[in-house]
CSV table of C-alpha atoms in Angstrom, one decimal:
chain,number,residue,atom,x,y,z
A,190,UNK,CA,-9.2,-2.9,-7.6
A,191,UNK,CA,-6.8,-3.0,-10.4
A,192,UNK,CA,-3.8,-5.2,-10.3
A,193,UNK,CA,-1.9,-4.1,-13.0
A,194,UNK,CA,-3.7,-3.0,-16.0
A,195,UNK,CA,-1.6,-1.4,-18.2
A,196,UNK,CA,-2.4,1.5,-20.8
A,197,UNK,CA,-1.4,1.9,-24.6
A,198,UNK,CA,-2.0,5.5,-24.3
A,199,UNK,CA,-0.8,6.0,-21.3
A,200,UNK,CA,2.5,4.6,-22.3
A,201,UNK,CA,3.0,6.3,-25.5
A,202,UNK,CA,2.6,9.7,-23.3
A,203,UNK,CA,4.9,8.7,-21.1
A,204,UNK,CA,7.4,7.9,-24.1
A,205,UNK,CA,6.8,11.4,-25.6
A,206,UNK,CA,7.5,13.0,-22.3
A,207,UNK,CA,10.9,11.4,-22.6
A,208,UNK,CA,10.6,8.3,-20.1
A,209,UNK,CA,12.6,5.9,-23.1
A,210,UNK,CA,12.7,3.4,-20.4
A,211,UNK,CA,9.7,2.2,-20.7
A,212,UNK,CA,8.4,-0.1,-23.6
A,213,UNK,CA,5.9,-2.9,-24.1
A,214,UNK,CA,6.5,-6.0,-23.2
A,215,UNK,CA,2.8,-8.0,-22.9
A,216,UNK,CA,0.7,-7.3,-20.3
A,217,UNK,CA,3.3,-5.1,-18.6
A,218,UNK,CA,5.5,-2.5,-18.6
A,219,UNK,CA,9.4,-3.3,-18.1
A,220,UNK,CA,12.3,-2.4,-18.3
A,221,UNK,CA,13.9,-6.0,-19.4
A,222,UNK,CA,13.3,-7.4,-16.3
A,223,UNK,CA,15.1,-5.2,-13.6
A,224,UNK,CA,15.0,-4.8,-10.4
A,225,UNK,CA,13.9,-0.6,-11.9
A,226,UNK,CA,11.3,-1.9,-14.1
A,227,UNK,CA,8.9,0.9,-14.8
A,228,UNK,CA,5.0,0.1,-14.9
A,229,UNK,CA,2.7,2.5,-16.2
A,230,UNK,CA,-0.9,1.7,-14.6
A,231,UNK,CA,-4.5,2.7,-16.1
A,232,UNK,CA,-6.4,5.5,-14.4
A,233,UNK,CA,-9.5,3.7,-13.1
A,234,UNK,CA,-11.3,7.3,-14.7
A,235,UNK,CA,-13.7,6.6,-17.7
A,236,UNK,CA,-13.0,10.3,-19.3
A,237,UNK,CA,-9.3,10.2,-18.4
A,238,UNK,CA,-7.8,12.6,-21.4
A,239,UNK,CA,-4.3,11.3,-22.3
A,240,UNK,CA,-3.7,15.5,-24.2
A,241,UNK,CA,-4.1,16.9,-20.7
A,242,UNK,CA,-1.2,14.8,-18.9
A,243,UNK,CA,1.0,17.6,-17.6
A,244,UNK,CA,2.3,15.6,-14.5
A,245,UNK,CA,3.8,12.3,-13.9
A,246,UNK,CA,4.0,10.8,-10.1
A,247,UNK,CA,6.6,7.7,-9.8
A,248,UNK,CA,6.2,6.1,-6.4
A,249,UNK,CA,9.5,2.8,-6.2
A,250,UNK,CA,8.2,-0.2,-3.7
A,251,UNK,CA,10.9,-2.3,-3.2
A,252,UNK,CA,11.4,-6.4,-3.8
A,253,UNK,CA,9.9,-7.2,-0.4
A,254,UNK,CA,7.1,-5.7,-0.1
A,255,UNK,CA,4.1,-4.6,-2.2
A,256,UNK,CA,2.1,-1.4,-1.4
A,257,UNK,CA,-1.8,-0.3,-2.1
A,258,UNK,CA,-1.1,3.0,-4.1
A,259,UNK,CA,-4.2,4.9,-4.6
A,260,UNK,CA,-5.0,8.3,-6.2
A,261,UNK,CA,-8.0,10.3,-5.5
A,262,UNK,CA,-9.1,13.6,-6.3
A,263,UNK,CA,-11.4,16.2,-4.9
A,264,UNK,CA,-13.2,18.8,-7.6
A,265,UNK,CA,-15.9,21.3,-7.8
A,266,UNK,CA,-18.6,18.4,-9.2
A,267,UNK,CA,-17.6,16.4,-5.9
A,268,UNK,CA,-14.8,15.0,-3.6
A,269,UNK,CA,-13.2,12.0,-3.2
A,270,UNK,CA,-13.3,10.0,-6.9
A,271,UNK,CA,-11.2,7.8,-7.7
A,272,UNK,CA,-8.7,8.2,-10.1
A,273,UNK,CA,-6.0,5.4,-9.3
A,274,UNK,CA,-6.2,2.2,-7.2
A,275,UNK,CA,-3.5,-0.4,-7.5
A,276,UNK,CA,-2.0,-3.1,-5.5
A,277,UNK,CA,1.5,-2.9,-6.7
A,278,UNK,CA,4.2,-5.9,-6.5
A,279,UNK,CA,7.6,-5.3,-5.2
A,280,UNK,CA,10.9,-4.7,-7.3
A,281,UNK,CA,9.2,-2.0,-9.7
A,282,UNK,CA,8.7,1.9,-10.0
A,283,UNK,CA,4.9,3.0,-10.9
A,284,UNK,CA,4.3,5.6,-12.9
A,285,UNK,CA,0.9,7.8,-13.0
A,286,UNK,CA,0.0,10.3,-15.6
A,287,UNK,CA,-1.6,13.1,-14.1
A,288,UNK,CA,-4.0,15.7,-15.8
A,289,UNK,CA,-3.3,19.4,-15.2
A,290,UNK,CA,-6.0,21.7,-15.1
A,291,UNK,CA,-6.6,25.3,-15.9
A,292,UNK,CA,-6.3,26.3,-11.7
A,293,UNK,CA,-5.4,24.9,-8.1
A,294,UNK,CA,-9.3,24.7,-7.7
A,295,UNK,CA,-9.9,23.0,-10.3
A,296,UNK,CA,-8.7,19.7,-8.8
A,297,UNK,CA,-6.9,18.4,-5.7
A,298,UNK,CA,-5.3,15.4,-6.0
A,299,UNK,CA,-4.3,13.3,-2.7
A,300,UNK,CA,-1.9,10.2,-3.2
A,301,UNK,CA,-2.3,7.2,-0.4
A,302,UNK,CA,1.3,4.7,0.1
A,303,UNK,CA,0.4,1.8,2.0
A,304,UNK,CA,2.9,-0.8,2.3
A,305,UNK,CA,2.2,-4.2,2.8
A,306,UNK,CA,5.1,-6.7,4.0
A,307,UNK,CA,5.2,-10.4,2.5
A,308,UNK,CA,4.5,-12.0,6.1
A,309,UNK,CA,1.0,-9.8,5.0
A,310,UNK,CA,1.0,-6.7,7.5
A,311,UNK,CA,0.4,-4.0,6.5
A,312,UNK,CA,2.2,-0.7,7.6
A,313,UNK,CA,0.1,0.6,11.0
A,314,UNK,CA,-0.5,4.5,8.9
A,315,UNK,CA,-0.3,5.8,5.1
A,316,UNK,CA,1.3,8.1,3.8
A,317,UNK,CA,-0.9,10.8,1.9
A,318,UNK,CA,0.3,14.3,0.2
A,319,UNK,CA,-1.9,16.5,-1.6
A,320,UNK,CA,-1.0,18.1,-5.0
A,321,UNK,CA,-2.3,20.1,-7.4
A,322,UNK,CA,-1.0,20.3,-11.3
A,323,UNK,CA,-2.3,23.8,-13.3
A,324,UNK,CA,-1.0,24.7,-16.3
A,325,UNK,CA,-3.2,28.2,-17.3
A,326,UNK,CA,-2.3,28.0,-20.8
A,327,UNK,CA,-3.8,25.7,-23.7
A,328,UNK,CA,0.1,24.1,-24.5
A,329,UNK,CA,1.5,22.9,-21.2
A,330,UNK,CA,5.1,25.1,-20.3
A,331,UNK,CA,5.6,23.1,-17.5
A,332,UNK,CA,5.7,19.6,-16.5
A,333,UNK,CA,4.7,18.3,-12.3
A,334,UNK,CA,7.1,15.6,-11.3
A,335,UNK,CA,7.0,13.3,-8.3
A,336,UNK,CA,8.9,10.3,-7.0
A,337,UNK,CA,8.5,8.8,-4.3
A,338,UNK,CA,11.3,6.1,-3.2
A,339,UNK,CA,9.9,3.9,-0.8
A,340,UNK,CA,11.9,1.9,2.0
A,341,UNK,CA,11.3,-0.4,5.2
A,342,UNK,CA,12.8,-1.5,8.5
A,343,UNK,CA,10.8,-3.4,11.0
A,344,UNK,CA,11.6,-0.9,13.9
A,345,UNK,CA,8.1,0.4,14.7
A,346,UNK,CA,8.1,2.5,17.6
A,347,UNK,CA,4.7,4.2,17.1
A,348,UNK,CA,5.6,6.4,14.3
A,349,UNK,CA,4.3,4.5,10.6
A,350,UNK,CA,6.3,6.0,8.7
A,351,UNK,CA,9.4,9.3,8.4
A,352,UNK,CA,10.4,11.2,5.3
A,353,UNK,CA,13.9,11.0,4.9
A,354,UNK,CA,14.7,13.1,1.8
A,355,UNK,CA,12.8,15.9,0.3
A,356,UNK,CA,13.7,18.1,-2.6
A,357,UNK,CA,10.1,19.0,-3.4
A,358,UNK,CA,10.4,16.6,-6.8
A,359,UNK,CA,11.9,13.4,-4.7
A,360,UNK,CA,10.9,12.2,-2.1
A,361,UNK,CA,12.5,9.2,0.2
A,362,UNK,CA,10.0,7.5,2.7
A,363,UNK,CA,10.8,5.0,5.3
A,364,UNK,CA,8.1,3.2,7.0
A,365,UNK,CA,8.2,0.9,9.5
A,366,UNK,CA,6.7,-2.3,10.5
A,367,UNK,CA,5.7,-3.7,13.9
A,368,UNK,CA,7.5,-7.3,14.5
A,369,UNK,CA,4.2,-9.2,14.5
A,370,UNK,CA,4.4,-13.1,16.1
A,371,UNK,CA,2.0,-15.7,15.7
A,372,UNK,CA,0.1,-15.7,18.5
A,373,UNK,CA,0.1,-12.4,19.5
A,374,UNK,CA,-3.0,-10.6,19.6
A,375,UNK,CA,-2.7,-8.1,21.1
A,376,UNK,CA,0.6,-7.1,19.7
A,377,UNK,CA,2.8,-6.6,23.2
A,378,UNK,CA,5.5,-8.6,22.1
A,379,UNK,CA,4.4,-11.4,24.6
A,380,UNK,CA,2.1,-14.6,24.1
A,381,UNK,CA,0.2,-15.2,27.1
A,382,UNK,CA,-3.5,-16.2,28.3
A,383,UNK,CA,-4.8,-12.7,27.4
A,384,UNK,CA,-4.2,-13.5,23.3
A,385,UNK,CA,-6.7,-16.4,23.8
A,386,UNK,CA,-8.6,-15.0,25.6
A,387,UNK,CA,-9.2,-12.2,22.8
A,388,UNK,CA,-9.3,-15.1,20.2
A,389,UNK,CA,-12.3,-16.1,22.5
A,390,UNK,CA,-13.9,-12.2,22.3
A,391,UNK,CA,-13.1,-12.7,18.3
A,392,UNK,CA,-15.1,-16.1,18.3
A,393,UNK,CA,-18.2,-15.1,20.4
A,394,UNK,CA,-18.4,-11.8,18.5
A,395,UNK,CA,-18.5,-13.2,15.0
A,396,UNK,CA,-20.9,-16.1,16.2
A,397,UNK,CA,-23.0,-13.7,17.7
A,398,UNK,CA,-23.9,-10.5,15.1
A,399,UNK,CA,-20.8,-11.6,12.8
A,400,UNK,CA,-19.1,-8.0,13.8
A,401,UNK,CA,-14.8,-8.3,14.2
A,402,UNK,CA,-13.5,-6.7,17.3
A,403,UNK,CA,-9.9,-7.5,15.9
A,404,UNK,CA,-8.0,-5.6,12.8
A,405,UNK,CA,-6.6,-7.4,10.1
A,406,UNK,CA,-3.0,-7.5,11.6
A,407,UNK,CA,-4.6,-9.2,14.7
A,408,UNK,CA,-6.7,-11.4,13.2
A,409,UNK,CA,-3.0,-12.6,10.9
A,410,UNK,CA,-1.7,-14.0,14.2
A,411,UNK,CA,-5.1,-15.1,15.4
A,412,UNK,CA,-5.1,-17.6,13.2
A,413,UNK,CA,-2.4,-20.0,14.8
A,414,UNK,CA,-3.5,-22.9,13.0
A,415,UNK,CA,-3.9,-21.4,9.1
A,416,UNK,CA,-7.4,-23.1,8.7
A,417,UNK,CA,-8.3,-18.9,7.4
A,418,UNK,CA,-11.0,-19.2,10.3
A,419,UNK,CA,-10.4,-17.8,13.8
A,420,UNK,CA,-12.1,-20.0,16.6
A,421,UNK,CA,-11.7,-21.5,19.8
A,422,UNK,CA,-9.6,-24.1,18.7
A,423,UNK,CA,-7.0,-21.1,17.8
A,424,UNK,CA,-7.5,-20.1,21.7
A,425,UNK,CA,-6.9,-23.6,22.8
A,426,UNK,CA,-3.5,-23.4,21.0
A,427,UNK,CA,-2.1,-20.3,22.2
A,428,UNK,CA,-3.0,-21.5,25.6
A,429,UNK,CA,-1.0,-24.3,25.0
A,430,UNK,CA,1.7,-22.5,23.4
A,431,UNK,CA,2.2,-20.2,27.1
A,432,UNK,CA,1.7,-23.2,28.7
A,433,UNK,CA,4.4,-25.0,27.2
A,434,UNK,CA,6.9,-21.7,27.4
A,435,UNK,CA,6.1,-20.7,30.9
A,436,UNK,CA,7.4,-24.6,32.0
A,437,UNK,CA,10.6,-24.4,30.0
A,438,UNK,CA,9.4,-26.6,27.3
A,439,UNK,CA,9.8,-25.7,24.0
A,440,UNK,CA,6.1,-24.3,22.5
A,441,UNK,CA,5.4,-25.2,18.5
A,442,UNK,CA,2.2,-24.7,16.7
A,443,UNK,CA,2.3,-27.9,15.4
């Protein structure tokens, strides 16, 4: 996974193409620090051709979050090779270059937004959109453009994620986060007997053929006491935690 490599070439394209924001500053791309910093990232693609850029997409993650951004593409030698793969830090906007080819055929790119929050939860569905960028003739007449501004709330009510604002060249997207809490397992917004008693499942499953019947949201809040393993001890705890609650004490994870 690349976490930030940054391109030479890549960010002289972007330059020509009239992006002036962007500049070198070490091992990133910045624009002197702002909250609008602009990062160009390194196609994970060994033959990646900077002379047949004809597209640029920009997806914005804001300060409190991060977001997996991944491009893929789909081709006539074969489907699904990677072409981008980033986890991108907060308070920046990420540019891609993006090759044209001579048709639509020729290759079908498919961009994946997954947000991440800082308490580590990721967002319950991606967003992915499909997109194509042809330019038939030898000396590109046109230029694809997409950005993608990405907000959050923490008002999950099944839906991942809404598109707000769409001009075809910008787009707004607002996903949403489930209010995860310690303890929690099974993510009903209560802590009660049944939450240990799926720590247990968790426990006797990865003791007996190592296999996780939790995802990785679950097993976040599994882990009451932050010792990274999941066990019976972390049953014991959130037995004790709805122990203390239901008599009107008042429970701690301490």
């Amino acid at each position: 996974m690349n976490t930030g490599k940054i391109s030479a070439a890549l960010i002289a394209g972007m330059i020509i193409c009239g992006c002036t924001d962007i500049y070198n500053v070490g091992s990133t791309v910045s624009a002197a620090g702002e909250s609008d910093a602009k990062i160009g990232v390194m196609p994970e693609l060994p033959d990646f051709n900077l002379n047949d850029v004809n597209g640029t997409v920009t997806v914005y993650i804001p300060p409190e979050i991060d977001a997996q951004l991944t491009i893929t593409f789909d081709s006539p030698e074969g489907e699904d090779f990677l072409y981008y793969d980033i986890l991108a830090n907060g308070g920046a906007a990420y540019a891609f270059g993006i090759e044209g080819t001579l048709s639509d055929t020729d290759r079908i790119y498919t961009l994946s937004i997954l947000p991440v929050s800082n308490e580590g939860y990721a967002a319950a569905e991606a967003y992915t959109e499909e997109f194509t960028v042809a330019d038939p003739d030898t000396v590109p007449d046109s230029y694809f453009v997409r950005n993608f501004d990405v907000k959050f709330d923490y008002e999950y009510d099944g839906t991942s994620w809404e598109l707000t604002k769409d001009d075809g060249e910008n787009k707004e997207l607002l996903f949403s986060f489930r209010r995860y809490a310690m303890g929690d397992v099974d993510l009903d917004g209560k802590i009660a007997a049944s939450d240990a008693a799926l720590v247990l499942s968790e426990y006797a499953a990865l003791a007996a053929n190592g296999e996780s019947v939790l995802d990785k949201n679950q097993k976040l809040v599994a882990d009451v006491d932050s010792d990274e393993k999941i066990t019976a001890f972390d049953a014991a705890k959130i037995l004790e935690y709805y122990a203390d609650a239901s008599s009107g004490k008042t429970p701690s994870w301490e």
